[in-house]
Amino acid sequence: MRTDIFARLDREPEPPKIEVPRMTRTRLALFGGTLAFYLAIVVAVLLSTWLVTLDWKIMLFRPYQQWPELHAFLDYYVVLGQRGPTAVMVAAWLGWRSWRQHTLRPLLTLGAALLLLNVTVGAVKLGLGRLGPHYATRIGSAELFAGGDIFPSGHTANAVVTWGILAYLATTPRARRYLSALSAVVALGVGLTTVYLGTHWLSDVLLGWAAGLLILLALPWCEPLIGRAEAMILSLRDRLREQLRARRRLVPSLPVASGGPRPVLIPQPPLGPEEPVREPVGAGSGRTPSVRSEARPGSEGRLAAPLTAPRAHSTHATHAGHGGHAGHPAHAGHGTHGVRSERTPVTPAGSRRPPHSRPLTGG
C-alpha cells in the first residue's frame, strides 16, 4: 500500500504555479552590502593590510598539524565544494524536480548560476594571480600577480552557489528556511576546511563566500532570460515531436534485415484508360503471361488483335503448303485454329509437282 511520501514522488498532472523570485528592495540592499564587502576584501589584500598579516599567522599556525585526527574526515568533506561532484548531485535532484513539475526552470537556473560562477570567479582568479599558502615565497607578502589562481576560493564559492540554489528554488517558505540553513552550514564548513588543509588563505575564503552570495542574490535579474530560454526549448521539442509523428504516419513499420537498407514505399500512379491491364501469372500454372487489350474508344465493339499469337505448328500444315497428300486435308486432325498467325508465309523452294508423279516418256 502506498503512503503519502511515495505519492509525492509521482509526476504532477499539471505544472504547478510557482512564484518566481523578484529583485525586491531587501534583496537589492543585501546585494549592495555584499558587493561592498567583496570590494573591501580585494582592496585589503591589494594594500597588504592587517588581513594579509592574519593570513600568515593562520598559515604558520598550521591547523592540520595541531589537529591531525580531523585530517582524514575533512579530506572527504571538502569534496562538497568541488564543482564536478556537487554539480552532478544537485543536477540529478533538480532534473527530477523538472520532470515532476513539467518545467525546465530548475535546470536552467542551475546552469545560469554555474555559468556566472565560472565567469566571475575565474576572471578574478586569473586577474589577481595570487599564490596559495603552500607556494608562498616571502613571509608577509600578499603573493599577488605571481601566476596563482586561488583568490577567491573556488571551493567556497561553489559550495555557496551549488547548495544555495536548492534554497533559491524552494517552493515553500518552510523549505526555503531549512535549505538556507543547510547550505550555509555546508558552505562555512567547506571554507574553513580549505583553511585547515592549508590550500587557501583566510582572505580567499572570505572573498569566496561573498562571490557565491552575490551570484545567488543576482539570479532574479536572470529570470526573464531563463523564461525565454525555456519557452524556446519547449517549442523546439514540440516541433520535433510533430515531425516524428508525421514520419511515422507516412512510413509504416516493415521488417528490415539487420544492417540492410530500409525499404521505401513508392506510390503507384493509377492506370489510364489507354493503358493495357496486365494479368498476373499464377505460381506453378505453367501458362504463358498474356496481355489483354482494353476496348478503345471508337472501336465499335471490335476486339484488338492479341500481341502474342500461337505459332503455326504440325508438319501437316507445312505439307499443305506444298500441296499435301490427296487423302489428308491441310488441317485434318488438328481442329480449327481461331487465330491465324501474323507471320509472313514462306514460299517453298524447288518444284511444285507432287512427289510421287513420274515424267511421261514417249512410247
PDB file of N, CA, C and O in Angstrom, residues 2-13 93 95-102:
ATOM      1  N   ARG A   2       0.543   2.203  -0.870  1.00  0.00           N
ATOM      2  CA  ARG A   2       1.356   3.388  -0.991  1.00  0.00           C
ATOM      3  C   ARG A   2       1.064   4.360   0.131  1.00  0.00           C
ATOM      4  O   ARG A   2      -0.058   4.464   0.631  1.00  0.00           O
ATOM      5  N   THR A   3       2.105   5.086   0.512  1.00  0.00           N
ATOM      6  CA  THR A   3       1.962   6.103   1.542  1.00  0.00           C
ATOM      7  C   THR A   3       2.023   7.474   0.888  1.00  0.00           C
ATOM      8  O   THR A   3       2.291   7.626  -0.294  1.00  0.00           O
ATOM      9  N   ASP A   4       1.795   8.510   1.702  1.00  0.00           N
ATOM     10  CA  ASP A   4       1.823   9.878   1.181  1.00  0.00           C
ATOM     11  C   ASP A   4       3.220  10.267   0.713  1.00  0.00           C
ATOM     12  O   ASP A   4       3.371  11.090  -0.190  1.00  0.00           O
ATOM     13  N   ILE A   5       4.251   9.690   1.332  1.00  0.00           N
ATOM     14  CA  ILE A   5       5.619  10.043   0.938  1.00  0.00           C
ATOM     15  C   ILE A   5       5.886   9.606  -0.491  1.00  0.00           C
ATOM     16  O   ILE A   5       6.410  10.369  -1.315  1.00  0.00           O
ATOM     17  N   PHE A   6       5.521   8.365  -0.830  1.00  0.00           N
ATOM     18  CA  PHE A   6       5.752   7.879  -2.189  1.00  0.00           C
ATOM     19  C   PHE A   6       4.799   8.531  -3.178  1.00  0.00           C
ATOM     20  O   PHE A   6       5.133   8.684  -4.356  1.00  0.00           O
ATOM     21  N   ALA A   7       3.615   8.896  -2.728  1.00  0.00           N
ATOM     22  CA  ALA A   7       2.682   9.568  -3.629  1.00  0.00           C
ATOM     23  C   ALA A   7       3.219  10.925  -4.068  1.00  0.00           C
ATOM     24  O   ALA A   7       2.976  11.378  -5.182  1.00  0.00           O
ATOM     25  N   ARG A   8       3.978  11.577  -3.218  1.00  0.00           N
ATOM     26  CA  ARG A   8       4.538  12.876  -3.566  1.00  0.00           C
ATOM     27  C   ARG A   8       5.681  12.772  -4.568  1.00  0.00           C
ATOM     28  O   ARG A   8       6.111  13.791  -5.105  1.00  0.00           O
ATOM     29  N   LEU A   9       6.187  11.568  -4.802  1.00  0.00           N
ATOM     30  CA  LEU A   9       7.255  11.394  -5.777  1.00  0.00           C
ATOM     31  C   LEU A   9       6.734  11.285  -7.201  1.00  0.00           C
ATOM     32  O   LEU A   9       7.517  11.349  -8.153  1.00  0.00           O
ATOM     33  N   ASP A  10       5.422  11.091  -7.375  1.00  0.00           N
ATOM     34  CA  ASP A  10       4.847  10.962  -8.709  1.00  0.00           C
ATOM     35  C   ASP A  10       4.849  12.309  -9.417  1.00  0.00           C
ATOM     36  O   ASP A  10       4.958  13.377  -8.800  1.00  0.00           O
ATOM     37  N   ARG A  11       4.686  12.218 -10.741  1.00  0.00           N
ATOM     38  CA  ARG A  11       4.631  13.432 -11.542  1.00  0.00           C
ATOM     39  C   ARG A  11       3.287  14.114 -11.357  1.00  0.00           C
ATOM     40  O   ARG A  11       2.234  13.458 -11.341  1.00  0.00           O
ATOM     41  N   GLU A  12       3.324  15.410 -11.224  1.00  0.00           N
ATOM     42  CA  GLU A  12       2.093  16.155 -11.040  1.00  0.00           C
ATOM     43  C   GLU A  12       1.320  16.195 -12.354  1.00  0.00           C
ATOM     44  O   GLU A  12       1.912  16.293 -13.436  1.00  0.00           O
ATOM     45  N   PRO A  13      -0.007  16.132 -12.290  1.00  0.00           N
ATOM     46  CA  PRO A  13      -0.790  16.104 -13.539  1.00  0.00           C
ATOM     47  C   PRO A  13      -0.658  17.374 -14.357  1.00  0.00           C
ATOM     48  O   PRO A  13      -0.716  17.344 -15.578  1.00  0.00           O
ATOM     49  N   TRP A  93      18.997  15.959  -8.663  1.00  0.00           N
ATOM     50  CA  TRP A  93      17.821  16.323  -7.885  1.00  0.00           C
ATOM     51  C   TRP A  93      16.939  17.318  -8.648  1.00  0.00           C
ATOM     52  O   TRP A  93      15.710  17.163  -8.719  1.00  0.00           O
ATOM     53  N   GLY A  95      16.854  17.742 -11.841  1.00  0.00           N
ATOM     54  CA  GLY A  95      16.288  17.072 -13.005  1.00  0.00           C
ATOM     55  C   GLY A  95      14.996  16.353 -12.659  1.00  0.00           C
ATOM     56  O   GLY A  95      14.024  16.389 -13.431  1.00  0.00           O
ATOM     57  N   TRP A  96      14.976  15.698 -11.505  1.00  0.00           N
ATOM     58  CA  TRP A  96      13.730  15.071 -11.062  1.00  0.00           C
ATOM     59  C   TRP A  96      12.659  16.129 -10.794  1.00  0.00           C
ATOM     60  O   TRP A  96      11.479  15.943 -11.130  1.00  0.00           O
ATOM     61  N   ARG A  97      13.065  17.251 -10.214  1.00  0.00           N
ATOM     62  CA  ARG A  97      12.112  18.342  -9.987  1.00  0.00           C
ATOM     63  C   ARG A  97      11.540  18.849 -11.306  1.00  0.00           C
ATOM     64  O   ARG A  97      10.337  19.136 -11.413  1.00  0.00           O
ATOM     65  N   SER A  98      12.375  18.977 -12.309  1.00  0.00           N
ATOM     66  CA  SER A  98      11.908  19.458 -13.617  1.00  0.00           C
ATOM     67  C   SER A  98      10.909  18.486 -14.231  1.00  0.00           C
ATOM     68  O   SER A  98       9.893  18.890 -14.810  1.00  0.00           O
ATOM     69  N   TRP A  99      11.207  17.183 -14.136  1.00  0.00           N
ATOM     70  CA  TRP A  99      10.281  16.184 -14.669  1.00  0.00           C
ATOM     71  C   TRP A  99       8.959  16.195 -13.920  1.00  0.00           C
ATOM     72  O   TRP A  99       7.893  16.096 -14.519  1.00  0.00           O
ATOM     73  N   ARG A 100       9.018  16.312 -12.616  1.00  0.00           N
ATOM     74  CA  ARG A 100       7.799  16.235 -11.804  1.00  0.00           C
ATOM     75  C   ARG A 100       6.912  17.463 -12.014  1.00  0.00           C
ATOM     76  O   ARG A 100       5.687  17.355 -12.017  1.00  0.00           O
ATOM     77  N   GLN A 101       7.504  18.628 -12.203  1.00  0.00           N
ATOM     78  CA  GLN A 101       6.740  19.861 -12.285  1.00  0.00           C
ATOM     79  C   GLN A 101       6.540  20.355 -13.716  1.00  0.00           C
ATOM     80  O   GLN A 101       6.044  21.459 -13.916  1.00  0.00           O
ATOM     81  N   HIS A 102       6.950  19.564 -14.711  1.00  0.00           N
ATOM     82  CA  HIS A 102       6.742  19.908 -16.131  1.00  0.00           C
ATOM     83  C   HIS A 102       7.411  21.232 -16.490  1.00  0.00           C
ATOM     84  O   HIS A 102       6.848  22.048 -17.243  1.00  0.00           O
TER      85      HIS A 102
END
